[in-house]
mmCIF file of C-alpha atoms and ligand atoms in Angstrom:
data_model
loop_
_atom_site.group_PDB
_atom_site.id
_atom_site.type_symbol
_atom_site.label_atom_id
_atom_site.label_comp_id
_atom_site.label_asym_id
_atom_site.label_seq_id
_atom_site.Cartn_x
_atom_site.Cartn_y
_atom_site.Cartn_z
ATOM 1 C CA MET A 1 -119.131 -64.884 -26.100
ATOM 2 C CA ALA A 2 -122.787 -65.022 -25.093
ATOM 3 C CA ILE A 3 -125.395 -63.459 -27.349
ATOM 4 C CA GLU A 4 -126.559 -60.130 -25.955
ATOM 5 C CA PHE A 5 -130.309 -59.838 -25.931
ATOM 6 C CA ALA A 6 -132.383 -56.716 -25.383
ATOM 7 C CA GLU A 7 -133.040 -55.877 -21.733
ATOM 8 C CA ARG A 8 -136.756 -56.700 -22.134
ATOM 9 C CA ILE A 9 -135.997 -60.355 -22.891
ATOM 10 C CA ARG A 10 -135.190 -60.772 -19.186
ATOM 11 C CA ARG A 11 -138.463 -59.084 -18.185
ATOM 12 C CA ILE A 12 -141.032 -60.726 -20.484
ATOM 13 C CA PRO A 13 -142.767 -63.627 -18.718
ATOM 14 C CA SER A 14 -143.339 -66.839 -20.698
ATOM 15 C CA TYR A 15 -146.945 -67.627 -21.513
ATOM 16 C CA PRO A 16 -147.977 -70.577 -19.296
ATOM 17 C CA VAL A 17 -148.809 -73.138 -22.019
ATOM 18 C CA ALA A 18 -150.844 -76.236 -21.230
ATOM 19 C CA GLY A 19 -149.003 -79.523 -21.746
ATOM 20 C CA GLY A 20 -150.120 -82.551 -23.696
ATOM 21 C CA TYR A 21 -149.665 -81.326 -27.286
ATOM 22 C CA ALA A 22 -147.275 -84.127 -28.218
ATOM 23 C CA GLN A 23 -149.206 -86.820 -26.365
ATOM 24 C CA GLN A 24 -150.597 -89.710 -28.440
ATOM 25 C CA GLU A 25 -153.377 -91.072 -26.230
ATOM 26 C CA PRO A 26 -156.669 -89.185 -26.058
ATOM 27 C CA LEU A 27 -156.677 -86.567 -23.360
ATOM 28 C CA VAL A 28 -159.500 -84.595 -21.853
ATOM 29 C CA ARG A 29 -158.291 -81.089 -22.674
ATOM 30 C CA LEU A 30 -159.868 -78.641 -20.275
ATOM 31 C CA ALA A 31 -156.858 -76.353 -19.802
ATOM 32 C CA SER A 32 -157.106 -73.649 -22.479
ATOM 33 C CA ASN A 33 -160.725 -72.447 -22.551
ATOM 34 C CA GLU A 34 -161.123 -73.839 -26.048
ATOM 35 C CA SER A 35 -164.432 -74.834 -27.612
ATOM 36 C CA PRO A 36 -165.029 -78.608 -27.502
ATOM 37 C CA TYR A 37 -167.086 -78.325 -30.694
ATOM 38 C CA PRO A 38 -165.314 -78.750 -34.037
ATOM 39 C CA PRO A 39 -165.563 -76.034 -36.718
ATOM 40 C CA LEU A 40 -168.909 -75.858 -38.551
ATOM 41 C CA GLN A 41 -169.093 -77.654 -41.897
ATOM 42 C CA ALA A 42 -169.699 -74.341 -43.720
ATOM 43 C CA VAL A 43 -166.561 -72.882 -42.094
ATOM 44 C CA ARG A 44 -164.492 -75.899 -43.138
ATOM 45 C CA GLU A 45 -165.747 -75.490 -46.699
ATOM 46 C CA ALA A 46 -164.857 -71.779 -46.695
ATOM 47 C CA VAL A 47 -161.324 -72.638 -45.503
ATOM 48 C CA GLN A 48 -161.110 -75.341 -48.177
ATOM 49 C CA ARG A 49 -162.000 -72.771 -50.854
ATOM 50 C CA ALA A 50 -159.435 -70.315 -49.494
ATOM 51 C CA LEU A 51 -156.697 -72.967 -49.742
ATOM 52 C CA GLY A 52 -156.619 -72.384 -53.489
ATOM 53 C CA THR A 53 -155.555 -68.732 -52.975
ATOM 54 C CA LEU A 54 -152.530 -69.452 -50.778
ATOM 55 C CA ASN A 55 -150.036 -68.539 -53.497
ATOM 56 C CA ARG A 56 -151.215 -64.918 -52.980
ATOM 57 C CA TYR A 57 -150.743 -62.697 -49.919
ATOM 58 C CA PRO A 58 -153.950 -62.243 -47.933
ATOM 59 C CA ASP A 59 -155.975 -59.000 -48.103
ATOM 60 C CA PRO A 60 -153.797 -56.744 -45.888
ATOM 61 C CA SER A 61 -156.737 -54.581 -44.850
ATOM 62 C CA ASN A 62 -159.039 -57.511 -44.049
ATOM 63 C CA SER A 63 -161.777 -55.587 -45.882
ATOM 64 C CA LEU A 64 -164.434 -58.267 -46.237
ATOM 65 C CA LEU A 65 -164.107 -59.362 -42.623
ATOM 66 C CA ARG A 66 -164.238 -55.759 -41.382
ATOM 67 C CA GLN A 67 -167.284 -55.114 -43.566
ATOM 68 C CA ARG A 68 -169.117 -58.179 -42.195
ATOM 69 C CA LEU A 69 -168.188 -57.214 -38.620
ATOM 70 C CA SER A 70 -169.430 -53.697 -39.306
ATOM 71 C CA GLU A 71 -172.793 -55.078 -40.501
ATOM 72 C CA ARG A 72 -173.006 -57.465 -37.545
ATOM 73 C CA TYR A 73 -172.124 -54.958 -34.809
ATOM 74 C CA GLY A 74 -173.161 -51.606 -36.304
ATOM 75 C CA VAL A 75 -169.673 -50.098 -35.907
ATOM 76 C CA PRO A 76 -168.086 -48.368 -38.967
ATOM 77 C CA ASP A 77 -165.382 -50.540 -40.534
ATOM 78 C CA SER A 78 -162.898 -47.688 -40.074
ATOM 79 C CA ARG A 79 -163.207 -48.311 -36.317
ATOM 80 C CA ILE A 80 -162.549 -52.052 -36.491
ATOM 81 C CA ALA A 81 -159.116 -53.668 -36.135
ATOM 82 C CA ILE A 82 -158.394 -57.313 -36.925
ATOM 83 C CA GLY A 83 -155.675 -59.404 -35.302
ATOM 84 C CA ASN A 84 -153.832 -62.697 -35.519
ATOM 85 C CA GLY A 85 -155.914 -63.712 -32.505
ATOM 86 C CA SER A 86 -157.014 -61.038 -30.034
ATOM 87 C CA CYS A 87 -153.662 -61.481 -28.241
ATOM 88 C CA ASP A 88 -152.043 -59.898 -31.265
ATOM 89 C CA ILE A 89 -154.234 -56.807 -30.769
ATOM 90 C CA LEU A 90 -153.386 -56.688 -27.055
ATOM 91 C CA LEU A 91 -149.672 -56.769 -27.784
ATOM 92 C CA ALA A 92 -150.097 -54.170 -30.536
ATOM 93 C CA ALA A 93 -151.940 -51.906 -28.079
ATOM 94 C CA GLY A 94 -149.004 -52.270 -25.688
ATOM 95 C CA GLU A 95 -146.591 -51.338 -28.424
ATOM 96 C CA ALA A 96 -148.665 -48.415 -29.679
ATOM 97 C CA LEU A 97 -149.444 -46.900 -26.273
ATOM 98 C CA LEU A 98 -146.756 -47.885 -23.766
ATOM 99 C CA GLU A 99 -143.140 -46.834 -23.245
ATOM 100 C CA PRO A 100 -140.815 -46.220 -20.291
ATOM 101 C CA GLY A 101 -142.430 -43.664 -17.954
ATOM 102 C CA ALA A 102 -145.973 -44.724 -18.929
ATOM 103 C CA GLU A 103 -148.278 -46.799 -16.738
ATOM 104 C CA LEU A 104 -150.552 -49.761 -17.408
ATOM 105 C CA VAL A 105 -153.366 -50.589 -14.959
ATOM 106 C CA TYR A 106 -155.028 -53.991 -14.721
ATOM 107 C CA ALA A 107 -156.619 -56.317 -12.181
ATOM 108 C CA TRP A 108 -154.865 -59.414 -10.870
ATOM 109 C CA PRO A 109 -155.359 -62.349 -11.243
ATOM 110 C CA SER A 110 -156.410 -61.712 -14.820
ATOM 111 C CA PHE A 111 -155.357 -62.837 -18.303
ATOM 112 C CA SER A 112 -151.765 -64.067 -18.234
ATOM 113 C CA VAL A 113 -150.742 -62.061 -21.322
ATOM 114 C CA TYR A 114 -151.337 -58.673 -19.631
ATOM 115 C CA PRO A 115 -147.986 -58.606 -17.747
ATOM 116 C CA HIS A 116 -146.260 -59.031 -21.104
ATOM 117 C CA LEU A 117 -147.392 -55.554 -22.205
ATOM 118 C CA SER A 118 -145.512 -53.673 -19.497
ATOM 119 C CA ALA A 119 -142.525 -56.031 -19.545
ATOM 120 C CA SER A 120 -141.973 -55.591 -23.271
ATOM 121 C CA SER A 121 -142.476 -51.824 -23.320
ATOM 122 C CA GLY A 122 -140.714 -50.840 -20.093
ATOM 123 C CA ALA A 123 -143.917 -49.187 -18.810
ATOM 124 C CA ARG A 124 -144.864 -49.544 -15.140
ATOM 125 C CA ALA A 125 -147.515 -52.190 -14.394
ATOM 126 C CA VAL A 126 -149.984 -51.234 -11.676
ATOM 127 C CA THR A 127 -151.984 -54.277 -10.590
ATOM 128 C CA VAL A 128 -155.150 -54.069 -8.509
ATOM 129 C CA ALA A 129 -156.422 -57.009 -6.446
ATOM 130 C CA LEU A 130 -159.822 -58.494 -7.276
ATOM 131 C CA ASP A 131 -162.628 -57.954 -4.757
ATOM 132 C CA ALA A 132 -163.979 -60.583 -2.335
ATOM 133 C CA HIS A 133 -166.180 -62.031 -5.118
ATOM 134 C CA GLU A 134 -163.153 -62.385 -7.427
ATOM 135 C CA ARG A 135 -164.363 -59.577 -9.668
ATOM 136 C CA HIS A 136 -162.567 -56.416 -10.776
ATOM 137 C CA ASP A 137 -162.565 -53.687 -8.127
ATOM 138 C CA LEU A 138 -163.226 -50.798 -10.496
ATOM 139 C CA GLN A 139 -163.168 -48.127 -7.792
ATOM 140 C CA ALA A 140 -159.710 -49.283 -6.684
ATOM 141 C CA MET A 141 -158.588 -49.331 -10.326
ATOM 142 C CA LEU A 142 -159.833 -45.766 -10.807
ATOM 143 C CA ARG A 143 -157.738 -44.637 -7.853
ATOM 144 C CA GLU A 144 -154.615 -45.970 -9.604
ATOM 145 C CA ILE A 145 -155.143 -43.970 -12.804
ATOM 146 C CA THR A 146 -152.725 -41.046 -13.071
ATOM 147 C CA VAL A 147 -151.510 -38.622 -15.749
ATOM 148 C CA ALA A 148 -148.990 -41.319 -16.708
ATOM 149 C CA THR A 149 -151.637 -44.015 -17.323
ATOM 150 C CA ARG A 150 -151.831 -44.829 -21.013
ATOM 151 C CA LEU A 151 -153.710 -48.117 -20.904
ATOM 152 C CA VAL A 152 -156.248 -49.779 -18.611
ATOM 153 C CA LEU A 153 -157.295 -53.419 -19.095
ATOM 154 C CA VAL A 154 -160.648 -54.732 -17.888
ATOM 155 C CA CYS A 155 -161.289 -58.412 -18.523
ATOM 156 C CA ASN A 156 -165.032 -59.107 -18.537
ATOM 157 C CA PRO A 157 -165.786 -61.969 -17.880
ATOM 158 C CA ASN A 158 -162.430 -62.282 -16.172
ATOM 159 C CA ASN A 159 -159.954 -65.011 -17.010
ATOM 160 C CA PRO A 160 -159.091 -66.952 -14.813
ATOM 161 C CA THR A 161 -161.831 -66.282 -12.248
ATOM 162 C CA SER A 162 -164.795 -66.544 -14.710
ATOM 163 C CA THR A 163 -166.718 -63.752 -12.983
ATOM 164 C CA ALA A 164 -168.416 -60.845 -14.769
ATOM 165 C CA LEU A 165 -169.182 -57.263 -13.842
ATOM 166 C CA PRO A 166 -172.519 -55.627 -14.647
ATOM 167 C CA LEU A 167 -172.274 -53.406 -17.720
ATOM 168 C CA ALA A 168 -173.637 -50.481 -15.689
ATOM 169 C CA ASP A 169 -170.508 -50.662 -13.479
ATOM 170 C CA ILE A 170 -168.250 -50.586 -16.525
ATOM 171 C CA ALA A 171 -170.205 -47.663 -17.981
ATOM 172 C CA GLY A 172 -169.805 -45.742 -14.703
ATOM 173 C CA PHE A 173 -166.087 -46.559 -14.630
ATOM 174 C CA LEU A 174 -165.566 -45.354 -18.214
ATOM 175 C CA ALA A 175 -167.311 -42.088 -17.406
ATOM 176 C CA ASP A 176 -164.652 -41.435 -14.732
ATOM 177 C CA VAL A 177 -161.547 -42.518 -16.679
ATOM 178 C CA PRO A 178 -159.724 -39.501 -18.137
ATOM 179 C CA ARG A 179 -159.700 -39.439 -21.941
ATOM 180 C CA HIS A 180 -155.896 -39.598 -22.209
ATOM 181 C CA ALA A 181 -156.004 -43.231 -21.026
ATOM 182 C CA CYS A 182 -157.139 -45.931 -23.428
ATOM 183 C CA VAL A 183 -159.382 -48.628 -21.914
ATOM 184 C CA ILE A 184 -159.510 -52.124 -23.386
ATOM 185 C CA VAL A 185 -162.484 -54.151 -22.219
ATOM 186 C CA ASP A 186 -161.402 -57.672 -23.076
ATOM 187 C CA GLU A 187 -164.616 -59.512 -23.962
ATOM 188 C CA ALA A 188 -163.145 -62.820 -25.150
ATOM 189 C CA TYR A 189 -165.890 -64.718 -23.258
ATOM 190 C CA CYS A 190 -168.785 -62.217 -23.426
ATOM 191 C CA GLU A 191 -171.085 -64.523 -25.408
ATOM 192 C CA PHE A 192 -171.222 -66.908 -22.433
ATOM 193 C CA ASN A 193 -172.330 -64.165 -20.023
ATOM 194 C CA LEU A 194 -176.015 -64.647 -19.239
ATOM 195 C CA LEU A 195 -176.233 -61.584 -16.998
ATOM 196 C CA GLU A 196 -176.053 -59.211 -19.950
ATOM 197 C CA ASP A 197 -176.813 -58.914 -23.659
ATOM 198 C CA PRO A 198 -173.288 -59.568 -25.033
ATOM 199 C CA ASP A 199 -173.681 -56.731 -27.515
ATOM 200 C CA ALA A 200 -174.936 -54.128 -25.038
ATOM 201 C CA SER A 201 -171.387 -52.824 -24.474
ATOM 202 C CA ILE A 202 -171.151 -51.672 -28.099
ATOM 203 C CA GLU A 203 -173.319 -48.665 -27.302
ATOM 204 C CA LEU A 204 -170.502 -47.385 -25.029
ATOM 205 C CA LEU A 205 -168.244 -46.845 -28.047
ATOM 206 C CA ALA A 206 -170.346 -43.854 -29.109
ATOM 207 C CA HIS A 207 -169.434 -42.031 -25.880
ATOM 208 C CA HIS A 208 -165.818 -43.090 -25.367
ATOM 209 C CA PRO A 209 -163.273 -42.438 -28.133
ATOM 210 C CA ASN A 210 -160.649 -44.032 -25.830
ATOM 211 C CA LEU A 211 -162.491 -47.384 -25.617
ATOM 212 C CA ILE A 212 -161.602 -50.693 -27.300
ATOM 213 C CA LEU A 213 -163.880 -53.728 -27.029
ATOM 214 C CA LEU A 214 -161.684 -56.737 -27.683
ATOM 215 C CA ARG A 215 -163.274 -59.902 -29.070
ATOM 216 C CA THR A 216 -162.169 -63.168 -30.570
ATOM 217 C CA PHE A 217 -163.207 -66.007 -32.861
ATOM 218 C CA SER A 218 -161.224 -68.387 -30.616
ATOM 219 C CA LYS A 219 -163.852 -69.151 -28.001
ATOM 220 C CA VAL A 220 -167.545 -69.299 -28.921
ATOM 221 C CA HIS A 221 -166.749 -69.658 -32.640
ATOM 222 C CA GLY A 222 -164.248 -72.442 -31.895
ATOM 223 C CA LEU A 223 -161.561 -71.124 -34.251
ATOM 224 C CA CYS A 224 -158.526 -70.698 -31.982
ATOM 225 C CA GLY A 225 -156.495 -72.899 -34.328
ATOM 226 C CA VAL A 226 -156.541 -70.318 -37.151
ATOM 227 C CA ARG A 227 -155.905 -67.263 -34.909
ATOM 228 C CA VAL A 228 -158.304 -64.394 -35.539
ATOM 229 C CA GLY A 229 -159.667 -61.717 -33.247
ATOM 230 C CA PHE A 230 -161.001 -58.178 -33.602
ATOM 231 C CA ALA A 231 -161.325 -54.871 -31.813
ATOM 232 C CA LEU A 232 -164.319 -52.552 -31.986
ATOM 233 C CA CYS A 233 -162.935 -49.076 -31.295
ATOM 234 C CA GLY A 234 -164.349 -45.749 -30.116
ATOM 235 C CA SER A 235 -162.291 -43.768 -32.636
ATOM 236 C CA GLU A 236 -160.525 -44.284 -35.963
ATOM 237 C CA GLU A 237 -157.101 -43.364 -34.647
ATOM 238 C CA LEU A 238 -157.005 -46.519 -32.500
ATOM 239 C CA PRO A 239 -157.164 -49.127 -35.316
ATOM 240 C CA ARG A 240 -154.761 -46.966 -37.342
ATOM 241 C CA ALA A 241 -152.181 -47.051 -34.548
ATOM 242 C CA LEU A 242 -152.739 -50.779 -33.936
ATOM 243 C CA ASP A 243 -152.088 -51.514 -37.617
ATOM 244 C CA GLN A 244 -149.026 -49.253 -37.712
ATOM 245 C CA VAL A 245 -147.035 -51.312 -35.212
ATOM 246 C CA ARG A 246 -147.682 -54.702 -36.831
ATOM 247 C CA GLN A 247 -146.179 -56.523 -39.764
ATOM 248 C CA PRO A 248 -148.199 -56.336 -42.991
ATOM 249 C CA PHE A 249 -150.532 -59.306 -43.681
ATOM 250 C CA PHE A 250 -150.888 -60.155 -39.994
ATOM 251 C CA CYS A 251 -154.156 -62.045 -40.505
ATOM 252 C CA ASN A 252 -153.793 -65.007 -42.834
ATOM 253 C CA ALA A 253 -156.168 -65.882 -45.683
ATOM 254 C CA LEU A 254 -157.588 -69.010 -44.031
ATOM 255 C CA ALA A 255 -158.367 -67.100 -40.844
ATOM 256 C CA GLN A 256 -160.114 -64.306 -42.759
ATOM 257 C CA ALA A 257 -162.212 -66.813 -44.729
ATOM 258 C CA ALA A 258 -163.118 -68.821 -41.617
ATOM 259 C CA ALA A 259 -164.138 -65.723 -39.658
ATOM 260 C CA VAL A 260 -166.283 -64.291 -42.467
ATOM 261 C CA GLU A 261 -168.138 -67.594 -42.746
ATOM 262 C CA ALA A 262 -168.490 -68.044 -38.979
ATOM 263 C CA LEU A 263 -170.249 -64.679 -38.721
ATOM 264 C CA ALA A 264 -172.996 -65.950 -41.013
ATOM 265 C CA HIS A 265 -173.973 -68.659 -38.507
ATOM 266 C CA GLN A 266 -175.261 -66.834 -35.465
ATOM 267 C CA ASP A 267 -177.716 -69.667 -34.764
ATOM 268 C CA ALA A 268 -174.747 -72.016 -34.219
ATOM 269 C CA VAL A 269 -173.230 -69.555 -31.735
ATOM 270 C CA GLU A 270 -176.462 -69.515 -29.773
ATOM 271 C CA ASP A 271 -176.671 -73.292 -29.814
ATOM 272 C CA ARG A 272 -173.105 -73.592 -28.489
ATOM 273 C CA VAL A 273 -173.766 -71.086 -25.741
ATOM 274 C CA THR A 274 -176.868 -73.034 -24.681
ATOM 275 C CA ARG A 275 -174.938 -76.301 -24.563
ATOM 276 C CA THR A 276 -172.023 -74.724 -22.677
ATOM 277 C CA VAL A 277 -174.312 -73.123 -20.129
ATOM 278 C CA ALA A 278 -176.098 -76.451 -19.551
ATOM 279 C CA GLU A 279 -172.686 -78.012 -18.801
ATOM 280 C CA ARG A 280 -171.749 -75.035 -16.628
ATOM 281 C CA ILE A 281 -174.788 -75.573 -14.420
ATOM 282 C CA SER A 282 -174.249 -79.316 -14.223
ATOM 283 C CA VAL A 283 -170.478 -79.199 -13.516
ATOM 284 C CA GLU A 284 -170.843 -76.477 -10.895
ATOM 285 C CA GLU A 285 -173.528 -78.476 -9.091
ATOM 286 C CA ARG A 286 -171.312 -81.560 -9.054
ATOM 287 C CA LEU A 287 -168.266 -79.571 -7.878
ATOM 288 C CA ARG A 288 -170.287 -78.098 -5.032
ATOM 289 C CA ALA A 289 -171.469 -81.599 -4.146
ATOM 290 C CA LEU A 290 -167.759 -82.439 -3.672
ATOM 291 C CA GLY A 291 -167.647 -79.642 -1.092
ATOM 292 C CA LEU A 292 -165.701 -77.223 -3.296
ATOM 293 C CA HIS A 293 -166.266 -73.494 -3.709
ATOM 294 C CA VAL A 294 -166.870 -72.430 -7.310
ATOM 295 C CA ALA A 295 -166.906 -68.788 -8.443
ATOM 296 C CA ASP A 296 -170.025 -67.492 -10.218
ATOM 297 C CA SER A 297 -169.001 -68.331 -13.781
ATOM 298 C CA GLN A 298 -170.252 -66.328 -16.734
ATOM 299 C CA ALA A 299 -167.693 -67.907 -19.058
ATOM 300 C CA ASN A 300 -166.907 -71.280 -20.679
ATOM 301 C CA PHE A 301 -164.766 -72.292 -17.707
ATOM 302 C CA CYS A 302 -164.951 -72.372 -13.940
ATOM 303 C CA TRP A 303 -162.654 -71.303 -11.123
ATOM 304 C CA VAL A 304 -162.564 -73.797 -8.306
ATOM 305 C CA ALA A 305 -161.126 -73.030 -4.874
ATOM 306 C CA LEU A 306 -159.519 -76.208 -3.545
ATOM 307 C CA GLY A 307 -159.184 -75.032 0.065
ATOM 308 C CA GLU A 308 -156.037 -73.801 1.840
ATOM 309 C CA ASP A 309 -155.018 -77.257 3.066
ATOM 310 C CA ARG A 310 -155.047 -79.039 -0.252
ATOM 311 C CA ASP A 311 -151.965 -79.593 -2.376
ATOM 312 C CA GLU A 312 -152.655 -78.033 -5.789
ATOM 313 C CA GLU A 313 -149.635 -79.663 -7.432
ATOM 314 C CA GLN A 314 -150.581 -83.113 -6.241
ATOM 315 C CA ILE A 315 -154.149 -82.643 -7.494
ATOM 316 C CA MET A 316 -152.877 -81.475 -10.890
ATOM 317 C CA ARG A 317 -150.590 -84.512 -11.091
ATOM 318 C CA GLY A 318 -153.417 -86.856 -10.113
ATOM 319 C CA LEU A 319 -155.684 -85.423 -12.805
ATOM 320 C CA GLN A 320 -152.958 -85.635 -15.430
ATOM 321 C CA GLU A 321 -152.264 -89.282 -14.540
ATOM 322 C CA ARG A 322 -155.953 -89.884 -15.231
ATOM 323 C CA GLY A 323 -155.696 -88.187 -18.646
ATOM 324 C CA VAL A 324 -157.322 -84.892 -17.660
ATOM 325 C CA LEU A 325 -155.625 -81.547 -18.341
ATOM 326 C CA VAL A 326 -156.792 -78.482 -16.418
ATOM 327 C CA ARG A 327 -154.936 -75.317 -15.341
ATOM 328 C CA ALA A 328 -153.276 -74.822 -11.948
ATOM 329 C CA GLY A 329 -154.556 -71.715 -10.187
ATOM 330 C CA ARG A 330 -151.236 -70.629 -8.667
ATOM 331 C CA ALA A 331 -149.610 -70.413 -12.105
ATOM 332 C CA LEU A 332 -152.433 -68.033 -13.049
ATOM 333 C CA GLY A 333 -151.913 -65.735 -10.079
ATOM 334 C CA SER A 334 -154.055 -67.331 -7.370
ATOM 335 C CA ALA A 335 -152.745 -66.896 -3.825
ATOM 336 C CA THR A 336 -154.523 -70.064 -2.679
ATOM 337 C CA PRO A 337 -154.851 -73.542 -4.258
ATOM 338 C CA ALA A 338 -157.277 -73.397 -7.187
ATOM 339 C CA LEU A 339 -158.058 -74.907 -10.582
ATOM 340 C CA ARG A 340 -159.317 -73.311 -13.772
ATOM 341 C CA VAL A 341 -161.341 -75.847 -15.707
ATOM 342 C CA THR A 342 -162.858 -75.365 -19.168
ATOM 343 C CA TYR A 343 -166.267 -76.897 -19.785
ATOM 344 C CA GLY A 344 -165.897 -79.674 -22.344
ATOM 345 C CA LEU A 345 -168.338 -82.172 -23.809
ATOM 346 C CA PRO A 346 -170.646 -83.846 -21.249
ATOM 347 C CA GLU A 347 -168.569 -87.051 -21.213
ATOM 348 C CA GLU A 348 -165.319 -85.079 -20.772
ATOM 349 C CA ASN A 349 -166.773 -83.148 -17.864
ATOM 350 C CA THR A 350 -167.884 -86.388 -16.227
ATOM 351 C CA ARG A 351 -164.400 -87.842 -16.706
ATOM 352 C CA PHE A 352 -162.894 -84.751 -15.061
ATOM 353 C CA LEU A 353 -165.305 -84.906 -12.125
ATOM 354 C CA GLU A 354 -164.713 -88.619 -11.567
ATOM 355 C CA ALA A 355 -160.947 -88.102 -11.701
ATOM 356 C CA LEU A 356 -161.171 -85.160 -9.307
ATOM 357 C CA ALA A 357 -163.314 -87.114 -6.832
ATOM 358 C CA GLU A 358 -160.716 -89.909 -6.876
ATOM 359 C CA VAL A 359 -157.778 -87.540 -6.421
ATOM 360 C CA LEU A 360 -159.435 -85.632 -3.577
ATOM 361 C CA GLY A 361 -160.354 -88.864 -1.787
ATOM 362 C CA PRO A 362 -163.097 -89.142 0.833
ATOM 363 C CA ALA A 363 -164.317 -85.860 2.327
ATOM 364 C CA PRO A 364 -162.571 -85.092 5.643
ATOM 365 C CA ALA A 365 -164.652 -86.132 8.691
ATOM 366 C CA ARG A 366 -166.285 -83.188 10.466
HETATM 367 C C1 PLP B 401 -159.281 -62.932 -21.594
HETATM 368 C C2 PLP B 401 -158.657 -63.372 -22.854
HETATM 369 N N1 PLP B 401 -158.385 -62.464 -23.788
HETATM 370 C C3 PLP B 401 -157.822 -62.799 -24.940
HETATM 371 C C4 PLP B 401 -157.493 -64.102 -25.208
HETATM 372 C C5 PLP B 401 -156.772 -64.401 -26.471
HETATM 373 O O1 PLP B 401 -157.446 -65.115 -27.356
HETATM 374 P P1 PLP B 401 -156.995 -65.225 -28.873
HETATM 375 O O2 PLP B 401 -155.638 -64.632 -29.031
HETATM 376 O O3 PLP B 401 -157.030 -66.666 -29.157
HETATM 377 O O4 PLP B 401 -158.030 -64.429 -29.617
HETATM 378 C C6 PLP B 401 -157.748 -65.094 -24.276
HETATM 379 C C7 PLP B 401 -157.379 -66.492 -24.546
HETATM 380 O O5 PLP B 401 -157.456 -67.374 -23.760
HETATM 381 C C8 PLP B 401 -158.347 -64.719 -23.062
HETATM 382 O O6 PLP B 401 -158.596 -65.609 -22.098
#
């Protein structure tokens, strides 16, 4: 007799993981929007110190981390939730807010975990196409919000398209969203956005009790390996509900220690942003020189349109054969051939561009 799984097991999509984890030879890993910079020495030392406490359960309320985040962002610690990565908070929000009969609204293509929330809860997913500039169409999203909408997801800057919306547009959108619907603005990449002060959105929390700003230590802080993220919330009931649906001790001791230490090194964050943006400008210029269209990136990755006639799979294979891992656009929801490419170290980016030029071959004659 076959094992009988819950109905949702058939609905939940698998997360599209990048390959290459078991590979021995050095690869250029530009597929997961990771930081190419290793953890800071001070963060390593903090983790080293925390190793000695591993016979004890971690602080279940993450008090020191919430206190440091409260000091850093000016949000009371009672309105801050921690997660085992920000994905954990997303999934908890799905569990706390969604159920059959409820609706979830998000743009598409956007972060590949969002479809999981409706699939696992049985809520209806309402997806809204991006606009012509591959940004969220907030007016179209507003039109989809109904009495049944419990959760709206806005990814800014958007993964996979790298584009960002002006904060004023998000503020206007929030003013029109009815209070019964919770809005998560997923700001995993906000530090790389040069169009806006990354912390300007925090002011919106004072006006919107239904708002969650979702952030992570995985990207600019380069700590995706320990899994820690956080949510700054517009009201206390949100973190309470998020904690209620999760197992106790969801954020491990090493992650808490690493995050607390990372927060004390804002200068390093700024330095990493500067270096990433320098690579962003350089890579985009070189991609355009290859005749490719690149979206206006405000993140640590770019979104490259390959052109309707090109074979995305063949290009992915060619890059992989040359030791370069990037992400295929179609697997991330693109209707046309595309690549999502994380900015790595200068030499990694050059290796990617050389490999891509080889795989594409000479430009077609005009
Ligand atoms: C838009 C977005 N949100 C959230 C996450 C989750 O990050 P983590 O769970 O590592 O904090 C990612 C990771 O790639 C992302 O792209």
